[in-house]
Amino acid sequence: MQQVDTGEEGDASPGLAIVAASLSTFVPVAVGIGMMGAADGEGGLIATGFAFTTLGLVIGPSAGHWYAGEAGRGAATMGLRFLAFGAGGGLTFGGIAVLVDSNDTGAEAAGFTMVGLASVMGAAGLGLVIWDLVDAGEAARRSNREDNEERRGTGPQVRFGVGQLSAEWRF
Amino acid sequence: MRRFTASSFVLAAIAIGASAQAQTAVPAPTAPAPAPINCRRGYQCSSYGLCTEQNGRCVAVTSSDCRGSGVCRHMGACMADAGMCVVPPPEPLDTEDGTVDRNLDVMWGGLGVSLGGVGLGMVALPLLLLEDGDGIAPGLILTATGTTALVVGVPLIALGASDIPAGTKPANAGLMVGGVVLAGLGTASLTITSGVFIGSEDPLWGVPVALSLATMAGGSIMAAFGAATVPITPEDDEEWATSAPEIRVGPGGVGLDWRW
């Protein structure tokens, strides 16, 4: 049977990648929500809590990919989440401002459209959060497979063992 | 590049031996015209899949020659190659021989769910704009449902479109999809409970928020276990090889193979 490299063996642990992504997402989000909930109208605490929550959602899920050695992929998905949440936040504030100031149906429609688009952007951002959390373990396996492939190298290789001899030529 | 296993070569040797035995029955050129060989009868077809006559020899030409044979049933040599039945090498899922190198069903499902979510949002918009305000409650429900669908659909598209390495498959696609759905519901619940409870006087406001966070985390971890790649087993190969109906058309015959 052909040997299949599942990526379970290697430097990066899939379990640790999942733990890294989960902790760096959920701990700041929980702390941030806790701060906002306990703020009792205090602006500074609300802003700090909001910042914690946002950073947890934007940066946290990429931690698993960074741990696994997929720095570029982690940065790319972080950028996408930043764009999605940034656009979503901007559209929400813009839409609410339009709705508050609206005097006619046209402006109201524009305001609701902006808030609707903000929901789409926010939902896409949250979807990207889940994707990175789910993919963190697989990122470690991918990285291990690539490392194993590199270690094997190219050219002729002969291996001796107790009761066995194998020869291989990779190109 | 196609690589065969050691058992393939053993089978090949067996098959060559069987074929050689069949050949010995063919008379020398000086003898009267040889009687046509009926390769479908006899042990070489039923045992080794050598069911098609070619240049006076019995060989395996198509995989359907192999699938009814003993070497396919007992040793997994269900693919015809160079006149013999061999064990197919592990290949990326989804090629034409019945396997998939991506979770295309998951990807298309995610796309459908996402488009459904956008559609619900578009239906919600005119309801929210009704002048008498009667549409606000159903509009908000539709918006929340549509948003949740997007939260679930986006990771399903991304996970479904990701490459699956050769020779492996997701450990449990159902667990992966279920986990993503649970994580999506947790995320939607987190958004709603945060909006409703933060700043409220209720001393237990943290409980629903914490439960939502736990649901999101639990769903994500469950999905990660389901998405983990594991090696393809011979049972998987057998299942993929025989699950689809196959129609055979040949000179003087039409056949249908459908095994499950």
PDB file of C-alpha atoms in Angstrom, chain A residues 1-8 18-19 22 25-27 29-41 46 53 57 73 99 105 108-116 119-138 141-142 145 168 170-171, chain B residues 1 3 5-7 87 89-90 118 125 128-131 136 143 146-148 150-152 154-155 158-159 162-163 165-168 176 179-180 183-184 187-188 190-191 194 197-201 205 209 213 216-221 223-225 227-234 237:
ATOM      1  CA  MET A   1       0.000   0.000   0.000  1.00  0.00           C
ATOM      2  CA  GLN A   2       1.359   3.421  -0.870  1.00  0.00           C
ATOM      3  CA  GLN A   3       2.416   5.455   2.146  1.00  0.00           C
ATOM      4  CA  VAL A   4       0.152   8.474   2.576  1.00  0.00           C
ATOM      5  CA  ASP A   5       1.525  11.483   4.411  1.00  0.00           C
ATOM      6  CA  THR A   6      -1.391  12.716   6.510  1.00  0.00           C
ATOM      7  CA  GLY A   7       0.703  15.460   8.065  1.00  0.00           C
ATOM      8  CA  GLU A   8       0.075  14.165  11.585  1.00  0.00           C
ATOM      9  CA  ILE A  18      -6.639  24.753  16.979  1.00  0.00           C
ATOM     10  CA  VAL A  19      -6.036  25.697  20.613  1.00  0.00           C
ATOM     11  CA  SER A  22      -9.445  29.357  19.614  1.00  0.00           C
ATOM     12  CA  THR A  25     -10.066  34.530  19.454  1.00  0.00           C
ATOM     13  CA  PHE A  26     -12.387  33.691  22.295  1.00  0.00           C
ATOM     14  CA  VAL A  27     -10.395  35.065  25.248  1.00  0.00           C
ATOM     15  CA  VAL A  29     -13.810  38.490  22.690  1.00  0.00           C
ATOM     16  CA  ALA A  30     -15.038  37.285  26.095  1.00  0.00           C
ATOM     17  CA  VAL A  31     -12.937  39.885  27.924  1.00  0.00           C
ATOM     18  CA  GLY A  32     -14.117  42.616  25.553  1.00  0.00           C
ATOM     19  CA  ILE A  33     -17.785  41.725  25.891  1.00  0.00           C
ATOM     20  CA  GLY A  34     -17.346  41.485  29.653  1.00  0.00           C
ATOM     21  CA  MET A  35     -15.838  44.970  29.768  1.00  0.00           C
ATOM     22  CA  MET A  36     -18.634  46.410  27.646  1.00  0.00           C
ATOM     23  CA  GLY A  37     -21.229  44.730  29.817  1.00  0.00           C
ATOM     24  CA  ALA A  38     -19.674  45.985  33.040  1.00  0.00           C
ATOM     25  CA  ALA A  39     -18.972  49.495  31.706  1.00  0.00           C
ATOM     26  CA  ASP A  40     -22.187  50.993  33.094  1.00  0.00           C
ATOM     27  CA  GLY A  41     -22.036  53.826  30.601  1.00  0.00           C
ATOM     28  CA  ILE A  46     -16.802  50.530  26.388  1.00  0.00           C
ATOM     29  CA  THR A  53     -13.593  42.207  20.813  1.00  0.00           C
ATOM     30  CA  LEU A  57     -12.225  38.624  15.839  1.00  0.00           C
ATOM     31  CA  ARG A  73      -2.286  32.833   4.596  1.00  0.00           C
ATOM     32  CA  LEU A  99     -31.799  56.974   8.916  1.00  0.00           C
ATOM     33  CA  THR A 105     -38.612  57.582   1.815  1.00  0.00           C
ATOM     34  CA  GLU A 108     -34.754  55.935   4.420  1.00  0.00           C
ATOM     35  CA  ALA A 109     -34.328  53.309   1.705  1.00  0.00           C
ATOM     36  CA  ALA A 110     -30.677  54.290   1.309  1.00  0.00           C
ATOM     37  CA  GLY A 111     -30.154  54.019   5.065  1.00  0.00           C
ATOM     38  CA  PHE A 112     -31.739  50.558   5.273  1.00  0.00           C
ATOM     39  CA  THR A 113     -29.741  49.434   2.229  1.00  0.00           C
ATOM     40  CA  MET A 114     -26.526  50.527   3.904  1.00  0.00           C
ATOM     41  CA  VAL A 115     -27.434  48.688   7.109  1.00  0.00           C
ATOM     42  CA  GLY A 116     -28.373  45.611   5.048  1.00  0.00           C
ATOM     43  CA  SER A 119     -25.021  42.874   7.808  1.00  0.00           C
ATOM     44  CA  VAL A 120     -23.700  41.078   4.730  1.00  0.00           C
ATOM     45  CA  MET A 121     -20.155  42.337   5.332  1.00  0.00           C
ATOM     46  CA  GLY A 122     -20.289  41.516   9.037  1.00  0.00           C
ATOM     47  CA  ALA A 123     -21.669  38.046   8.333  1.00  0.00           C
ATOM     48  CA  ALA A 124     -18.931  37.411   5.782  1.00  0.00           C
ATOM     49  CA  GLY A 125     -16.334  38.521   8.338  1.00  0.00           C
ATOM     50  CA  LEU A 126     -17.776  36.181  10.977  1.00  0.00           C
ATOM     51  CA  GLY A 127     -17.812  33.387   8.395  1.00  0.00           C
ATOM     52  CA  LEU A 128     -14.106  34.001   7.798  1.00  0.00           C
ATOM     53  CA  VAL A 129     -13.540  33.765  11.567  1.00  0.00           C
ATOM     54  CA  ILE A 130     -15.126  30.306  11.623  1.00  0.00           C
ATOM     55  CA  TRP A 131     -13.188  29.228   8.520  1.00  0.00           C
ATOM     56  CA  ASP A 132      -9.823  30.040  10.088  1.00  0.00           C
ATOM     57  CA  LEU A 133     -10.761  28.352  13.373  1.00  0.00           C
ATOM     58  CA  VAL A 134     -11.799  25.180  11.531  1.00  0.00           C
ATOM     59  CA  ASP A 135      -8.813  25.261   9.144  1.00  0.00           C
ATOM     60  CA  ALA A 136      -6.136  25.818  11.828  1.00  0.00           C
ATOM     61  CA  GLY A 137      -5.521  22.097  12.426  1.00  0.00           C
ATOM     62  CA  GLU A 138      -5.380  21.393   8.705  1.00  0.00           C
ATOM     63  CA  ARG A 141      -0.931  19.221   8.677  1.00  0.00           C
ATOM     64  CA  ARG A 142      -0.278  21.047   5.376  1.00  0.00           C
ATOM     65  CA  ARG A 145       3.472  17.607   4.723  1.00  0.00           C
ATOM     66  CA  GLU A 168      14.259   5.320  -4.110  1.00  0.00           C
ATOM     67  CA  ARG A 170      12.893  11.112  -6.446  1.00  0.00           C
ATOM     68  CA  PHE A 171      12.903  13.781  -9.140  1.00  0.00           C
TER      69      PHE A 171
ATOM     70  CA  MET B   1       2.839   9.679 -12.353  1.00  0.00           C
ATOM     71  CA  ARG B   3       2.661   4.272  -9.038  1.00  0.00           C
ATOM     72  CA  THR B   5       1.843  -1.116  -5.112  1.00  0.00           C
ATOM     73  CA  ALA B   6       3.708  -4.335  -4.499  1.00  0.00           C
ATOM     74  CA  SER B   7       0.406  -6.215  -4.457  1.00  0.00           C
ATOM     75  CA  VAL B  87      -5.037  -2.153  -7.403  1.00  0.00           C
ATOM     76  CA  PRO B  89      -3.132   3.816  -6.629  1.00  0.00           C
ATOM     77  CA  PRO B  90      -4.505   6.343  -4.135  1.00  0.00           C
ATOM     78  CA  VAL B 118     -28.579  37.296   0.632  1.00  0.00           C
ATOM     79  CA  LEU B 125     -35.518  45.239   2.925  1.00  0.00           C
ATOM     80  CA  LEU B 128     -38.463  47.159   6.783  1.00  0.00           C
ATOM     81  CA  LEU B 129     -39.437  50.069   4.546  1.00  0.00           C
ATOM     82  CA  LEU B 130     -43.213  49.614   4.914  1.00  0.00           C
ATOM     83  CA  GLU B 131     -44.608  52.967   6.027  1.00  0.00           C
ATOM     84  CA  ILE B 136     -40.293  45.718  10.924  1.00  0.00           C
ATOM     85  CA  THR B 143     -32.462  39.781   8.275  1.00  0.00           C
ATOM     86  CA  GLY B 146     -30.206  35.684   6.271  1.00  0.00           C
ATOM     87  CA  THR B 147     -27.173  36.906   8.197  1.00  0.00           C
ATOM     88  CA  THR B 148     -26.888  33.587  10.029  1.00  0.00           C
ATOM     89  CA  LEU B 150     -24.184  33.837   5.409  1.00  0.00           C
ATOM     90  CA  VAL B 151     -22.128  33.177   8.531  1.00  0.00           C
ATOM     91  CA  VAL B 152     -22.606  29.434   7.920  1.00  0.00           C
ATOM     92  CA  VAL B 154     -19.003  31.473   3.834  1.00  0.00           C
ATOM     93  CA  PRO B 155     -16.850  28.937   5.756  1.00  0.00           C
ATOM     94  CA  ALA B 158     -14.011  28.048   1.733  1.00  0.00           C
ATOM     95  CA  LEU B 159     -13.691  24.591   3.310  1.00  0.00           C
ATOM     96  CA  SER B 162      -9.897  23.676  -0.294  1.00  0.00           C
ATOM     97  CA  ASP B 163      -7.643  21.011  -1.808  1.00  0.00           C
ATOM     98  CA  PRO B 165      -4.190  15.972  -0.498  1.00  0.00           C
ATOM     99  CA  ALA B 166      -3.784  12.832  -2.598  1.00  0.00           C
ATOM    100  CA  GLY B 167      -4.655   9.620  -0.807  1.00  0.00           C
ATOM    101  CA  THR B 168      -6.590  11.317   1.982  1.00  0.00           C
ATOM    102  CA  MET B 176     -17.487  19.271   9.673  1.00  0.00           C
ATOM    103  CA  GLY B 179     -19.828  21.912  13.425  1.00  0.00           C
ATOM    104  CA  VAL B 180     -19.854  24.866  11.036  1.00  0.00           C
ATOM    105  CA  ALA B 183     -20.574  27.640  15.137  1.00  0.00           C
ATOM    106  CA  GLY B 184     -22.661  29.854  12.836  1.00  0.00           C
ATOM    107  CA  THR B 187     -22.049  33.444  16.314  1.00  0.00           C
ATOM    108  CA  ALA B 188     -25.514  34.721  15.418  1.00  0.00           C
ATOM    109  CA  LEU B 190     -23.581  35.964  20.290  1.00  0.00           C
ATOM    110  CA  THR B 191     -24.385  38.980  18.106  1.00  0.00           C
ATOM    111  CA  SER B 194     -24.596  40.947  23.042  1.00  0.00           C
ATOM    112  CA  PHE B 197     -28.060  42.187  27.089  1.00  0.00           C
ATOM    113  CA  ILE B 198     -25.033  44.476  27.146  1.00  0.00           C
ATOM    114  CA  GLY B 199     -25.921  47.517  29.194  1.00  0.00           C
ATOM    115  CA  SER B 200     -29.056  45.909  30.604  1.00  0.00           C
ATOM    116  CA  GLU B 201     -29.772  45.868  34.318  1.00  0.00           C
ATOM    117  CA  TRP B 205     -26.644  39.144  31.291  1.00  0.00           C
ATOM    118  CA  VAL B 209     -23.418  35.630  26.015  1.00  0.00           C
ATOM    119  CA  LEU B 213     -19.438  31.929  22.874  1.00  0.00           C
ATOM    120  CA  MET B 216     -19.327  29.053  18.666  1.00  0.00           C
ATOM    121  CA  ALA B 217     -16.119  27.557  20.092  1.00  0.00           C
ATOM    122  CA  GLY B 218     -17.551  24.055  20.410  1.00  0.00           C
ATOM    123  CA  GLY B 219     -18.910  24.113  16.860  1.00  0.00           C
ATOM    124  CA  SER B 220     -15.575  25.304  15.464  1.00  0.00           C
ATOM    125  CA  ILE B 221     -13.606  22.585  17.265  1.00  0.00           C
ATOM    126  CA  ALA B 223     -15.820  21.094  12.590  1.00  0.00           C
ATOM    127  CA  ALA B 224     -12.009  21.060  12.844  1.00  0.00           C
ATOM    128  CA  PHE B 225     -12.097  17.399  13.888  1.00  0.00           C
ATOM    129  CA  ALA B 227     -12.224  18.448   8.492  1.00  0.00           C
ATOM    130  CA  ALA B 228      -9.018  16.639   9.536  1.00  0.00           C
ATOM    131  CA  THR B 229      -7.638  14.563   6.680  1.00  0.00           C
ATOM    132  CA  VAL B 230      -7.184  10.816   7.132  1.00  0.00           C
ATOM    133  CA  PRO B 231      -5.887   8.180   4.665  1.00  0.00           C
ATOM    134  CA  ILE B 232      -8.336   6.631   2.210  1.00  0.00           C
ATOM    135  CA  THR B 233      -9.029   2.987   3.075  1.00  0.00           C
ATOM    136  CA  PRO B 234      -9.600   0.094   0.616  1.00  0.00           C
ATOM    137  CA  ASP B 237     -12.152   2.702  -2.861  1.00  0.00           C
TER     138      ASP B 237
END
